PDB file of C-alpha atoms and ligand atoms in Angstrom:
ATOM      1  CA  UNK A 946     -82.856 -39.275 -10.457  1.00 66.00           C
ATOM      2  CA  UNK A 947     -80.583 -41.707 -11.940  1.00 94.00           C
ATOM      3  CA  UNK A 948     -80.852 -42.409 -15.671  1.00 97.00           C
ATOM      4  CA  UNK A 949     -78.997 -44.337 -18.066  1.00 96.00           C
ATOM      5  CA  UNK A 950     -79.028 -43.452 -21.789  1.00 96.00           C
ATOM      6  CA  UNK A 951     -79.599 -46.883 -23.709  1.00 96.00           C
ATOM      7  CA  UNK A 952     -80.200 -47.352 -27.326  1.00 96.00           C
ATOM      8  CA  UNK A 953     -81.720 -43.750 -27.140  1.00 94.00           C
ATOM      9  CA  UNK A 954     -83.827 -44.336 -24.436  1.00 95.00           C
ATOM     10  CA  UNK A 955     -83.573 -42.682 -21.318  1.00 97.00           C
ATOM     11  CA  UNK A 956     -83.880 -45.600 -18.691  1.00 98.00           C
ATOM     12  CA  UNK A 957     -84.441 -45.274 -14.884  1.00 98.00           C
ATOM     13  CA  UNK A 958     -82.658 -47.398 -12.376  1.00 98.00           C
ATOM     14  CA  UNK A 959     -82.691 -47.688  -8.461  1.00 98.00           C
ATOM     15  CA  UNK A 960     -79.106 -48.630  -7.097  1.00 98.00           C
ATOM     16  CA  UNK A 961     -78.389 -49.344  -3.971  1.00 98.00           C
ATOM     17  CA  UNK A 962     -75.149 -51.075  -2.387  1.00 98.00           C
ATOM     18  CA  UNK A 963     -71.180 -51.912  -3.223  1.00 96.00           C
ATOM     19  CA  UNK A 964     -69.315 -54.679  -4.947  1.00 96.00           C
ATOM     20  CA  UNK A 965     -70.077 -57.199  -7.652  1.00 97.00           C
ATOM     21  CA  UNK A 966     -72.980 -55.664  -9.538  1.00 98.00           C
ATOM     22  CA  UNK A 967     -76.701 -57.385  -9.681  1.00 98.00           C
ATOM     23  CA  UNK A 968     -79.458 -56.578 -12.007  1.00 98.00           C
ATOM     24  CA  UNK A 969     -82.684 -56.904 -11.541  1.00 99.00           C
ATOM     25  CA  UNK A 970     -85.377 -57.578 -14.226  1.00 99.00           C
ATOM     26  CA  UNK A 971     -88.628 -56.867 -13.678  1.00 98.00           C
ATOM     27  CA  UNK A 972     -92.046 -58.890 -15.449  1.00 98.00           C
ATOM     28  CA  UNK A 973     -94.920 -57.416 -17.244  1.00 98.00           C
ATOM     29  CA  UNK A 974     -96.631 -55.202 -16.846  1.00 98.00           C
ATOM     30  CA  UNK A 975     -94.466 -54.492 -13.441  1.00 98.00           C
ATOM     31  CA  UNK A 976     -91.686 -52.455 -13.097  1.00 98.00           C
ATOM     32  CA  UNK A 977     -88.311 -51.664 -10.795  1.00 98.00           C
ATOM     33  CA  UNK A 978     -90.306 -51.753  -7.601  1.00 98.00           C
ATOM     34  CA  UNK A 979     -90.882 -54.970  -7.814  1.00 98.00           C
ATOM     35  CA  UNK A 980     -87.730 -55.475  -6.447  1.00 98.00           C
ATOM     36  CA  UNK A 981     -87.592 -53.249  -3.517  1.00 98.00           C
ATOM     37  CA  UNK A 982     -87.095 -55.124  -0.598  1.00 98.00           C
ATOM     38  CA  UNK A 983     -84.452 -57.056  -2.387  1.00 98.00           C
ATOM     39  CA  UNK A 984     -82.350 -53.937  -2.661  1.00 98.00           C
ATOM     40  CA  UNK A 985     -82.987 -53.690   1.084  1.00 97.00           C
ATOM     41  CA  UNK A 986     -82.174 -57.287   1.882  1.00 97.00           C
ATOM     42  CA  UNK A 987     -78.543 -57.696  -0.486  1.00 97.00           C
ATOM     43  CA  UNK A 988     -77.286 -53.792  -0.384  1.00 97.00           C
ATOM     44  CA  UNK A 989     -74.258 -55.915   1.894  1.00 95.00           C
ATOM     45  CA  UNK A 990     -73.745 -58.302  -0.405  1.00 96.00           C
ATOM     46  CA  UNK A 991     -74.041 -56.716  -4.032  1.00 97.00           C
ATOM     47  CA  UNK A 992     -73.860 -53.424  -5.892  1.00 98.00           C
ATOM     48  CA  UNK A 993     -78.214 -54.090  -6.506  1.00 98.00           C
ATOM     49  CA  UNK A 994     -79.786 -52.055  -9.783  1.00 98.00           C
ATOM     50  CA  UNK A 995     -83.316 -52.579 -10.481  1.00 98.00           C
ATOM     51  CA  UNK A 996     -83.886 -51.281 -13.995  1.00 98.00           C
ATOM     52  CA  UNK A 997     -87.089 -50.057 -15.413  1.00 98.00           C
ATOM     53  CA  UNK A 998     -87.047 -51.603 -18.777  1.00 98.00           C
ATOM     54  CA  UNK A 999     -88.487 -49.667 -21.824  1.00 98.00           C
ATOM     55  CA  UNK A1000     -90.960 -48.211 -21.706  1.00 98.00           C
ATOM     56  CA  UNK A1001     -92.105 -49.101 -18.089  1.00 98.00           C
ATOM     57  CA  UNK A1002     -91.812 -47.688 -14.601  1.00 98.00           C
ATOM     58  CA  UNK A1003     -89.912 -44.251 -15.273  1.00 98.00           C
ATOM     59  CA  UNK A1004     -88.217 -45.138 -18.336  1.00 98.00           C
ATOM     60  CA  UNK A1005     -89.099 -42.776 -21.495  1.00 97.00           C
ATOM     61  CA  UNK A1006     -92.187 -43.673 -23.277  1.00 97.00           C
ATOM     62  CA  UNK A1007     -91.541 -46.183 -26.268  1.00 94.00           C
ATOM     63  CA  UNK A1008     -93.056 -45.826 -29.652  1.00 93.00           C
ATOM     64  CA  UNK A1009     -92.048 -49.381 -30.745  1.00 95.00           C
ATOM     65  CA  UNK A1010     -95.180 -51.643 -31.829  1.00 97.00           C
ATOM     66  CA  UNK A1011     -93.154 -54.537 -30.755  1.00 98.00           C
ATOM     67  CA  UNK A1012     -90.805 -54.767 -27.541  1.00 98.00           C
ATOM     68  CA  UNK A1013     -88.700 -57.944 -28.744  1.00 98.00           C
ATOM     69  CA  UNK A1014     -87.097 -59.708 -26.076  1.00 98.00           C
ATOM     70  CA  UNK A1015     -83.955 -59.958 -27.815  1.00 98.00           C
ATOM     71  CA  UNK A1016     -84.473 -55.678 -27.804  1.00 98.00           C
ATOM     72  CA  UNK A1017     -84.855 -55.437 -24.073  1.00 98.00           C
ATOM     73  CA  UNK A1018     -81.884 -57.906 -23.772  1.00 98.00           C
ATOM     74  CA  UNK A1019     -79.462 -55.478 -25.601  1.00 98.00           C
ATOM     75  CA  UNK A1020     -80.746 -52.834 -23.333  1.00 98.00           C
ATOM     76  CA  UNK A1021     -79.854 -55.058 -20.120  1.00 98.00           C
ATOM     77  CA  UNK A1022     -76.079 -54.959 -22.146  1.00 98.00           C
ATOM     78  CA  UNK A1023     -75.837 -51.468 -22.916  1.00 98.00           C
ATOM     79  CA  UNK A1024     -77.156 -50.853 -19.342  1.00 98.00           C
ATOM     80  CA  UNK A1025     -74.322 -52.896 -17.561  1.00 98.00           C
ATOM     81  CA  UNK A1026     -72.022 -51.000 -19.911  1.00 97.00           C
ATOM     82  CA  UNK A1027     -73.735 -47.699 -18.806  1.00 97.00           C
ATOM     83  CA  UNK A1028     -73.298 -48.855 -15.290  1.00 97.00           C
ATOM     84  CA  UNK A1029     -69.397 -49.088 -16.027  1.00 97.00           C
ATOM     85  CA  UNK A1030     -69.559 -53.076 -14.856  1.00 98.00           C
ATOM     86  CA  UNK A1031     -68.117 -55.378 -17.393  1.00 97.00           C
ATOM     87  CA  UNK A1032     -70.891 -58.441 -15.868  1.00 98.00           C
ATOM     88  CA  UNK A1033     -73.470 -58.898 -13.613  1.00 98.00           C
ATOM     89  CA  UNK A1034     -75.536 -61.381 -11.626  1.00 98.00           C
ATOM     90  CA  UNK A1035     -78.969 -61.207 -13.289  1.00 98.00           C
ATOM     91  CA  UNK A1036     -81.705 -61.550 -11.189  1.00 99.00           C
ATOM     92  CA  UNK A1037     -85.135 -62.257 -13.432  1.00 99.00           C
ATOM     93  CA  UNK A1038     -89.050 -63.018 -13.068  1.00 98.00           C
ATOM     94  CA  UNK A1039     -91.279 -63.647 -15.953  1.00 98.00           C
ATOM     95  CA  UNK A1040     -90.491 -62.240 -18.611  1.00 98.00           C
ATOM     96  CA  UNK A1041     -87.664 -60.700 -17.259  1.00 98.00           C
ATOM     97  CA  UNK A1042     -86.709 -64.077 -17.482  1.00 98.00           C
ATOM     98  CA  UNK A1043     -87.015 -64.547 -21.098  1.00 98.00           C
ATOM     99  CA  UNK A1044     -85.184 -61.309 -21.474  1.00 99.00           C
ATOM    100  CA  UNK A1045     -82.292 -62.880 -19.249  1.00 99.00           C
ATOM    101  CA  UNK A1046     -82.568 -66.143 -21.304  1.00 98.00           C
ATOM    102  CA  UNK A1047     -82.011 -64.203 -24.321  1.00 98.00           C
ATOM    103  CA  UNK A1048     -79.124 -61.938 -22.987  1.00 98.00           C
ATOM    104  CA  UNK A1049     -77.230 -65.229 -21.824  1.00 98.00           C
ATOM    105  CA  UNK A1050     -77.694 -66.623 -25.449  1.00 98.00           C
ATOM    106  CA  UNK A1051     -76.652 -63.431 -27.308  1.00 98.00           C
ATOM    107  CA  UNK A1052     -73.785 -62.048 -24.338  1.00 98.00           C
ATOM    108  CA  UNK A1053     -72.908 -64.973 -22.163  1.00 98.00           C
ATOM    109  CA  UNK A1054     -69.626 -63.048 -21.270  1.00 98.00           C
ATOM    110  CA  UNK A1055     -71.850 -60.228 -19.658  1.00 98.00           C
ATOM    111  CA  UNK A1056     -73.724 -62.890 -17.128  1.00 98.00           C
ATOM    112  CA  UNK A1057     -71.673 -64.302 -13.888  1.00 98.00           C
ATOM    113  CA  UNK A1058     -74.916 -65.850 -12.562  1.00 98.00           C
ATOM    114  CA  UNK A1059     -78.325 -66.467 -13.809  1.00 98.00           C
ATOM    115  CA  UNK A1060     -81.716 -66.584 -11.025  1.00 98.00           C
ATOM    116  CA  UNK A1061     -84.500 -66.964 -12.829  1.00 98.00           C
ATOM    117  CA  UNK A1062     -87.984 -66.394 -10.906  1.00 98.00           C
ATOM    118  CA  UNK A1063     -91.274 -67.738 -11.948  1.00 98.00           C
ATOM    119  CA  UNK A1064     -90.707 -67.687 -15.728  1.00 98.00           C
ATOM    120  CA  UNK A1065     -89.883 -69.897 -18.346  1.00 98.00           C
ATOM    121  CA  UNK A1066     -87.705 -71.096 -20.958  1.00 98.00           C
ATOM    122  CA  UNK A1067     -90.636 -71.901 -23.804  1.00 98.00           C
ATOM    123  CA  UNK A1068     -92.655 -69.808 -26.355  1.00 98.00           C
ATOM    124  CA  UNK A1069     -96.067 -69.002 -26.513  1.00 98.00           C
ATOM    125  CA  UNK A1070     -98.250 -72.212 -27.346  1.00 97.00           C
ATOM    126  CA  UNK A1071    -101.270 -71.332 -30.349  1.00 97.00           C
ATOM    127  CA  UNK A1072    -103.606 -70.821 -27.164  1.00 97.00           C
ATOM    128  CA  UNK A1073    -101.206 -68.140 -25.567  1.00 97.00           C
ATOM    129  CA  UNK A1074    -100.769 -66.355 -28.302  1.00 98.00           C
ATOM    130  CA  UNK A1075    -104.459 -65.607 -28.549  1.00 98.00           C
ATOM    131  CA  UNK A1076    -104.861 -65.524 -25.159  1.00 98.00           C
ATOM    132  CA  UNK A1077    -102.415 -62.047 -25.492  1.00 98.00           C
ATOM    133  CA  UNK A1078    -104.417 -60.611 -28.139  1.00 98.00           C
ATOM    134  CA  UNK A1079    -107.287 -61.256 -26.105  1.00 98.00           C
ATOM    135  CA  UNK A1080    -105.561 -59.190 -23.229  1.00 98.00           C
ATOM    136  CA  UNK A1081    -104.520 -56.449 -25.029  1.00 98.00           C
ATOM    137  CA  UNK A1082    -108.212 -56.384 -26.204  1.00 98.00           C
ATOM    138  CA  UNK A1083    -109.642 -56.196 -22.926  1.00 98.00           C
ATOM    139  CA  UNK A1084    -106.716 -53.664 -21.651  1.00 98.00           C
ATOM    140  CA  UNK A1085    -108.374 -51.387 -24.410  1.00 98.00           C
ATOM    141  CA  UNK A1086    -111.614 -51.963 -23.647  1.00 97.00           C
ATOM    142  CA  UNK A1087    -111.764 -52.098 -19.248  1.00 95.00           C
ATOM    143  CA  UNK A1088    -108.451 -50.125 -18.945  1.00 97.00           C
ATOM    144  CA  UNK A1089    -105.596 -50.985 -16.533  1.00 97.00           C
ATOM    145  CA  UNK A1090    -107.762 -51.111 -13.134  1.00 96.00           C
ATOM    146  CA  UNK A1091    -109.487 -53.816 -15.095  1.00 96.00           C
ATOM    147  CA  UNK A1092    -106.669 -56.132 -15.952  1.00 97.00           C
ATOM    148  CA  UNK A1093    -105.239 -55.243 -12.677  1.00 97.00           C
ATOM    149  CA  UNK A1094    -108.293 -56.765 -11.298  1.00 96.00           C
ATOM    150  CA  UNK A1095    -107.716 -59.711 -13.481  1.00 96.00           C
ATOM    151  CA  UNK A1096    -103.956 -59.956 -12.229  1.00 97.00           C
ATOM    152  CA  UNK A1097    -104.229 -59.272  -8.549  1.00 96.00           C
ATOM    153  CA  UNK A1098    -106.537 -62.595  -8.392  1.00 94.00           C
ATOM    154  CA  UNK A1099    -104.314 -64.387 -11.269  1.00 97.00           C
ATOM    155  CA  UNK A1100    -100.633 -63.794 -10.045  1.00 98.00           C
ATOM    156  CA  UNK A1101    -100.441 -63.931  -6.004  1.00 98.00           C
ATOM    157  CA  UNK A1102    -100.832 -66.972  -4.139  1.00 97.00           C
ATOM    158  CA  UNK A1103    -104.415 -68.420  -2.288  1.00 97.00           C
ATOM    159  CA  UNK A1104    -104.206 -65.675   0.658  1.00 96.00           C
ATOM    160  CA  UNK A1105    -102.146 -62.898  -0.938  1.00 96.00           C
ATOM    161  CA  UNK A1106    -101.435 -60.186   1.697  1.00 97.00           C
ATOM    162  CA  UNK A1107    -103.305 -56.580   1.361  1.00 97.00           C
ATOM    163  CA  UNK A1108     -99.130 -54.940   1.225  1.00 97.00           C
ATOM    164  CA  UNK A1109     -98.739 -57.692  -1.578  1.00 98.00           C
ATOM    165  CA  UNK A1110    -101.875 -56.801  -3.698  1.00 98.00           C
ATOM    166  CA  UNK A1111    -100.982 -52.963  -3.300  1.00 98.00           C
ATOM    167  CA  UNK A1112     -97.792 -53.109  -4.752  1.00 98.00           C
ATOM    168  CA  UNK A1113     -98.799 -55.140  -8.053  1.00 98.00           C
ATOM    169  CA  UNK A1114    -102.143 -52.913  -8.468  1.00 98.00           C
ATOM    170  CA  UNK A1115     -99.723 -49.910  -8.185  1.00 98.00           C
ATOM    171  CA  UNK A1116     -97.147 -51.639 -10.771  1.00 98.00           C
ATOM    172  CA  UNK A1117    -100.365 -52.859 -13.161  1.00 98.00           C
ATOM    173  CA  UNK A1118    -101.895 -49.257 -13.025  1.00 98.00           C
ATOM    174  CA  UNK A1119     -98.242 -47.764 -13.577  1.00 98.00           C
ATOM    175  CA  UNK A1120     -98.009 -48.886 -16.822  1.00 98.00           C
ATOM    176  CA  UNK A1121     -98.720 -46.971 -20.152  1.00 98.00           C
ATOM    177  CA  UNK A1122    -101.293 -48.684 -22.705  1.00 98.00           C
ATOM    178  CA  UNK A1123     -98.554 -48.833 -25.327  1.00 98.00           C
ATOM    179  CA  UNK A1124     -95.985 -50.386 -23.158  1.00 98.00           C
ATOM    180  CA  UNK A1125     -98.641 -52.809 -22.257  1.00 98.00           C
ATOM    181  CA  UNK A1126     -99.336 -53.610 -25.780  1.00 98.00           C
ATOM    182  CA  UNK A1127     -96.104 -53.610 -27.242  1.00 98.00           C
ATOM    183  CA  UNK A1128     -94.547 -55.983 -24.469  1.00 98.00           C
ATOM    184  CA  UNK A1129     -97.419 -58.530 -25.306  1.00 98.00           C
ATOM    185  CA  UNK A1130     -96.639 -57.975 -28.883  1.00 98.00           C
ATOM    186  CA  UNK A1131     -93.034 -59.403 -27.751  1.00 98.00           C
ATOM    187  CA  UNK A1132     -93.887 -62.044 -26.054  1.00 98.00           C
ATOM    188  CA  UNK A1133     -96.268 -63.602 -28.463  1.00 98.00           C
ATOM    189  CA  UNK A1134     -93.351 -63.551 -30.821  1.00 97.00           C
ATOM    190  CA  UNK A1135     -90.723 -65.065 -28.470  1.00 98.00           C
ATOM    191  CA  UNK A1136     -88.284 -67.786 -29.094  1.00 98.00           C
ATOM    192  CA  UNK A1137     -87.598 -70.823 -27.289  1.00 98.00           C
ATOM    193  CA  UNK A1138     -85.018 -71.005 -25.416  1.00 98.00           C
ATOM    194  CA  UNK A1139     -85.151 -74.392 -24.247  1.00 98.00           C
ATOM    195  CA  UNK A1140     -82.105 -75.736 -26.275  1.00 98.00           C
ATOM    196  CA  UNK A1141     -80.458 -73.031 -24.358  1.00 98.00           C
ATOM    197  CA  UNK A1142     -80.896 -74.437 -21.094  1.00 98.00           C
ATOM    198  CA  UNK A1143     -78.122 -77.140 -21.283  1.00 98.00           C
ATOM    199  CA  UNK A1144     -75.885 -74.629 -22.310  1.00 98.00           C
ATOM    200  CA  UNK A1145     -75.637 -72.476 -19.748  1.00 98.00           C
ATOM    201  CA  UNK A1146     -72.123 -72.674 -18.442  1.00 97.00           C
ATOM    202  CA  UNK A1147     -72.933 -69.844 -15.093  1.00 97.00           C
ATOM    203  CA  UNK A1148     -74.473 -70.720 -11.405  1.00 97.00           C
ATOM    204  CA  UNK A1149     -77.867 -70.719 -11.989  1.00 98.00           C
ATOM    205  CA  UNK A1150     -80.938 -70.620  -9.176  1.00 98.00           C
ATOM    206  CA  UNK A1151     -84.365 -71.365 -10.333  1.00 98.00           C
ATOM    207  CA  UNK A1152     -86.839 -69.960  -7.674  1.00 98.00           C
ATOM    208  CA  UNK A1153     -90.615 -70.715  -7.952  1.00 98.00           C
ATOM    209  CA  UNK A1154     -93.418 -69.927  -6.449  1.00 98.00           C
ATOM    210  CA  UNK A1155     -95.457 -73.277  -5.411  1.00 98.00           C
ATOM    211  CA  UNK A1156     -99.048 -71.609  -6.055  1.00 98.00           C
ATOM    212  CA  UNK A1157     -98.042 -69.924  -9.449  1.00 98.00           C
ATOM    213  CA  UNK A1158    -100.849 -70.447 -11.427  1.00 97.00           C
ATOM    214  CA  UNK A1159     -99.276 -69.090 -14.423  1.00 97.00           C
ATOM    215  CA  UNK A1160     -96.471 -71.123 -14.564  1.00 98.00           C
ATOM    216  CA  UNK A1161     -96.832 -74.665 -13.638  1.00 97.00           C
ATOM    217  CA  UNK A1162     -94.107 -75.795 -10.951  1.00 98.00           C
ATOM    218  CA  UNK A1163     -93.320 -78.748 -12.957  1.00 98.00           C
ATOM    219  CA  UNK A1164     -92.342 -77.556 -15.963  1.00 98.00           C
ATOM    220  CA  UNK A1165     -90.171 -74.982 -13.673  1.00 98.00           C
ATOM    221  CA  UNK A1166     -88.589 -77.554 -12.091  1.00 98.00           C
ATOM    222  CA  UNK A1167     -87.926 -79.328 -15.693  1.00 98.00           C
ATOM    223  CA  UNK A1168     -86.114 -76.278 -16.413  1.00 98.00           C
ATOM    224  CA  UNK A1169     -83.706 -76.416 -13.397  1.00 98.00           C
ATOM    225  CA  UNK A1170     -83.191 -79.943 -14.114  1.00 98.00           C
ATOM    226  CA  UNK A1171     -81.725 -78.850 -17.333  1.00 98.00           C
ATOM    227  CA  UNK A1172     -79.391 -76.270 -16.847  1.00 98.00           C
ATOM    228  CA  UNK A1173     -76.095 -78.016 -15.496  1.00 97.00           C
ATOM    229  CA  UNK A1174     -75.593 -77.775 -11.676  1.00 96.00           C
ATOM    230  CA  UNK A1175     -78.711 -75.245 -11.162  1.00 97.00           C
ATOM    231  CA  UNK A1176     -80.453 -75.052  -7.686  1.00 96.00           C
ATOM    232  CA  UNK A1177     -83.859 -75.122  -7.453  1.00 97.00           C
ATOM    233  CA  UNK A1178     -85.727 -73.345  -4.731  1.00 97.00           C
ATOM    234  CA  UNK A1179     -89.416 -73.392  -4.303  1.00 98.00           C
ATOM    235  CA  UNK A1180     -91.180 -70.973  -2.036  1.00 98.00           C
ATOM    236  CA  UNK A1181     -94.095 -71.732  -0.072  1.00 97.00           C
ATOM    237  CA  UNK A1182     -97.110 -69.135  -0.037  1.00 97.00           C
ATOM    238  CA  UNK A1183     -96.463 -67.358  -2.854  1.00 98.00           C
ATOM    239  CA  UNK A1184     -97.916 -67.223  -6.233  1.00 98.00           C
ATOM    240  CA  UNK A1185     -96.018 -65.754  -9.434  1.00 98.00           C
ATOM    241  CA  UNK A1186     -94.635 -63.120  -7.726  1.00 98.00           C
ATOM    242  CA  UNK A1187     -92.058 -64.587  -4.693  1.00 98.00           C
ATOM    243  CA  UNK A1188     -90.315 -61.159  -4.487  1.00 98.00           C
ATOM    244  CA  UNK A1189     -93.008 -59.596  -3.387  1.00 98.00           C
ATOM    245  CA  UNK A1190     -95.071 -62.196  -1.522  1.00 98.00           C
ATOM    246  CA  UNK A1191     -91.931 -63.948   0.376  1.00 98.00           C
ATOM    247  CA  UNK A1192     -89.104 -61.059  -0.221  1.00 98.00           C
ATOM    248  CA  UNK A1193     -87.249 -63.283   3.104  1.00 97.00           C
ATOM    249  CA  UNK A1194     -87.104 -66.154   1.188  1.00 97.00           C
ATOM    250  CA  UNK A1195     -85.979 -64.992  -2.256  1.00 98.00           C
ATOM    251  CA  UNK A1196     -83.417 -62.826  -0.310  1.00 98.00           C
ATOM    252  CA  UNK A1197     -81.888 -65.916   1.388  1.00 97.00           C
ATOM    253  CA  UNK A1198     -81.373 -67.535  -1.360  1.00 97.00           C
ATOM    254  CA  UNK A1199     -80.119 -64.702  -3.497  1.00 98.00           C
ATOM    255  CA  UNK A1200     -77.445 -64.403  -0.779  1.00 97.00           C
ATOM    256  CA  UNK A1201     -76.839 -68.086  -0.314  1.00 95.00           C
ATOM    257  CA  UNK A1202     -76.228 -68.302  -4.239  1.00 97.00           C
ATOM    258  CA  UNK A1203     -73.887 -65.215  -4.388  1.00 96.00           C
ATOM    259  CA  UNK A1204     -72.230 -66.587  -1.492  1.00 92.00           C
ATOM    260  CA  UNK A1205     -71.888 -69.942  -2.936  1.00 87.00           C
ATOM    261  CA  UNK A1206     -73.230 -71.449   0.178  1.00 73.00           C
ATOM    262  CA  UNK A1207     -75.048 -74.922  -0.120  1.00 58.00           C
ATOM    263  CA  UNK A1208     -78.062 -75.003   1.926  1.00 50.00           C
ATOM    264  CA  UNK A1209     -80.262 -78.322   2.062  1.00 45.00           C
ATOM    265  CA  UNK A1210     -82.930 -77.278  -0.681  1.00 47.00           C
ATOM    266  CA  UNK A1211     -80.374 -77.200  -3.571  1.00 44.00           C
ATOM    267  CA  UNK A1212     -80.400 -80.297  -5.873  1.00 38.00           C
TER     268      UNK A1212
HETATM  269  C1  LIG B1265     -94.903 -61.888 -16.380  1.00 60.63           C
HETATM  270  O1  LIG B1265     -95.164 -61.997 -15.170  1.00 60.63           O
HETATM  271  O2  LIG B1265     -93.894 -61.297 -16.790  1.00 60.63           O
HETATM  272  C2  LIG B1265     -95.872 -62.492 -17.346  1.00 60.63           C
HETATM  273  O3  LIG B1265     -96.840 -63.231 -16.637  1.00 60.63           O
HETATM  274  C3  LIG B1265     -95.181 -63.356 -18.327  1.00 60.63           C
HETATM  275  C4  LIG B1265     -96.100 -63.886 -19.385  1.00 60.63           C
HETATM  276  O4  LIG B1265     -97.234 -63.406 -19.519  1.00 60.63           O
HETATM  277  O5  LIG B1265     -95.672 -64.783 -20.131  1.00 60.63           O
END
């Protein structure tokens, strides 16, 4: 089973493929598999890792009470140093976004191109920050197949497929209590990031999903509007999670972008 040891934590990975190397980073409370048929889809084109962040998927068990994003964004470093790359096209939903966002701001050097799925460049409003504690409330109280209950209606599109639903109850129900709690912990104490956006000298492809409910497609495509020369790509029938709910789509235009192709939905 591949490993790599990161800040003294034993992280698993899932690499398929040769060349240029592209990382994948997964959302919460998800993990690597997330990105499975992606690895499937771009093997020809990139070297593709899907990591399992701290504390998730396979990774070892974290005892930190808060999982910082700026934390999980050295790890993503000391990762692609593991991996013996010296950059890597960074490939990002959620809040794997905001741990890209933050890598990019404290290693730009490491990042040749940014996609950033479903996610955004903002903190937590007063609202969302008590809208996590509430969630890690009811985590404690219904357990995972609760919340999972909660998410499988919350984060797919209007007619999610059964394969779709599977794979997010088995990602939900994957992942530990403390994990779940720390990560929200982290999130609720983000930084914005929106200054950042302007700054961001690397090809960049915002993908959304056009029935996220989480995220609102506006302020999505706001955020590719800001970042010089980004693409922005919206997918039809799928919700937050376009990887899994339209893995075609988000593989064409993963390849398009590494290829530097123009196709006619770029700006
Ligand atoms: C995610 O999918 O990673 C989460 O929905 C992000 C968040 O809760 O802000």
């Amino acid at each position: 089973m591949p490993f790599a040891r990161v800040n003294g934590n034993m992280l698993f990975y899932r690499e398929v493929g040769d060349g240029p190397l592209a990382l994948f980073v997964h959302g919460f409370p998800l993990d690597h598999s997330l990105w499975l048929d992606q690895l499937k889809g771009l093997a020809h084109v990139r070297r593709c890792v899907a990591v399992d962040m701290r504390g998730f998927g396979k990774s070892d068990p974290t005892v930190d009470p808060v999982l910082t994003m700026e934390m999980l964004a050295d790890d993503l470093a000391a990762t692609i140093d593991a991996l013996g790359a010296d950059r890597a096209d960074i490939v990002a939903l959620s809040m794997g976004g905001y741990v890209a966002l933050a890598l990019y701001e404290l290693r730009p050097s490491l990042v040749r191109s940014l996609t950033l799925i479903d996610t955004k460049s903002g903190a937590d409003t007063r609202e969302g920050r008590a809208g996590r504690d509430a969630m890690a409330d009811r985590l404690l109280d219904k357990g995972r197949s609760g919340i999972a209950d909660e998410m499988v209606k919350g984060l797919l599109g209007r007619k999610p497929s059964r394969r779709a639903q599977a794979r997010l109850r088995s990602m939900i129900e994957g992942t530990r209590y403390e994990t779940f709690v720390a990560a929200l912990e982290g999130m609720k104490e983000r930084q914005d990031r929106t200054s950042l956006l302007k700054r961001i000298e690397v090809p960049t492809l915002v993908v959304a999903g056009n029935e996220d409910a989480v995220i609102p497609v506006a302020e999505m495509r706001a955020m590719a509007d800001s970042v010089p020369g980004a693409r922005f790509n919206l997918i039809a029938d799928a919700g937050h999670l376009p990887p899994i709910e339209q893995p075609d789509y988000v593989n064409q235009a993963l390849i398009e972008l590494f290829e530097g192709r123009k196709v006619v939905w770029w700006k």
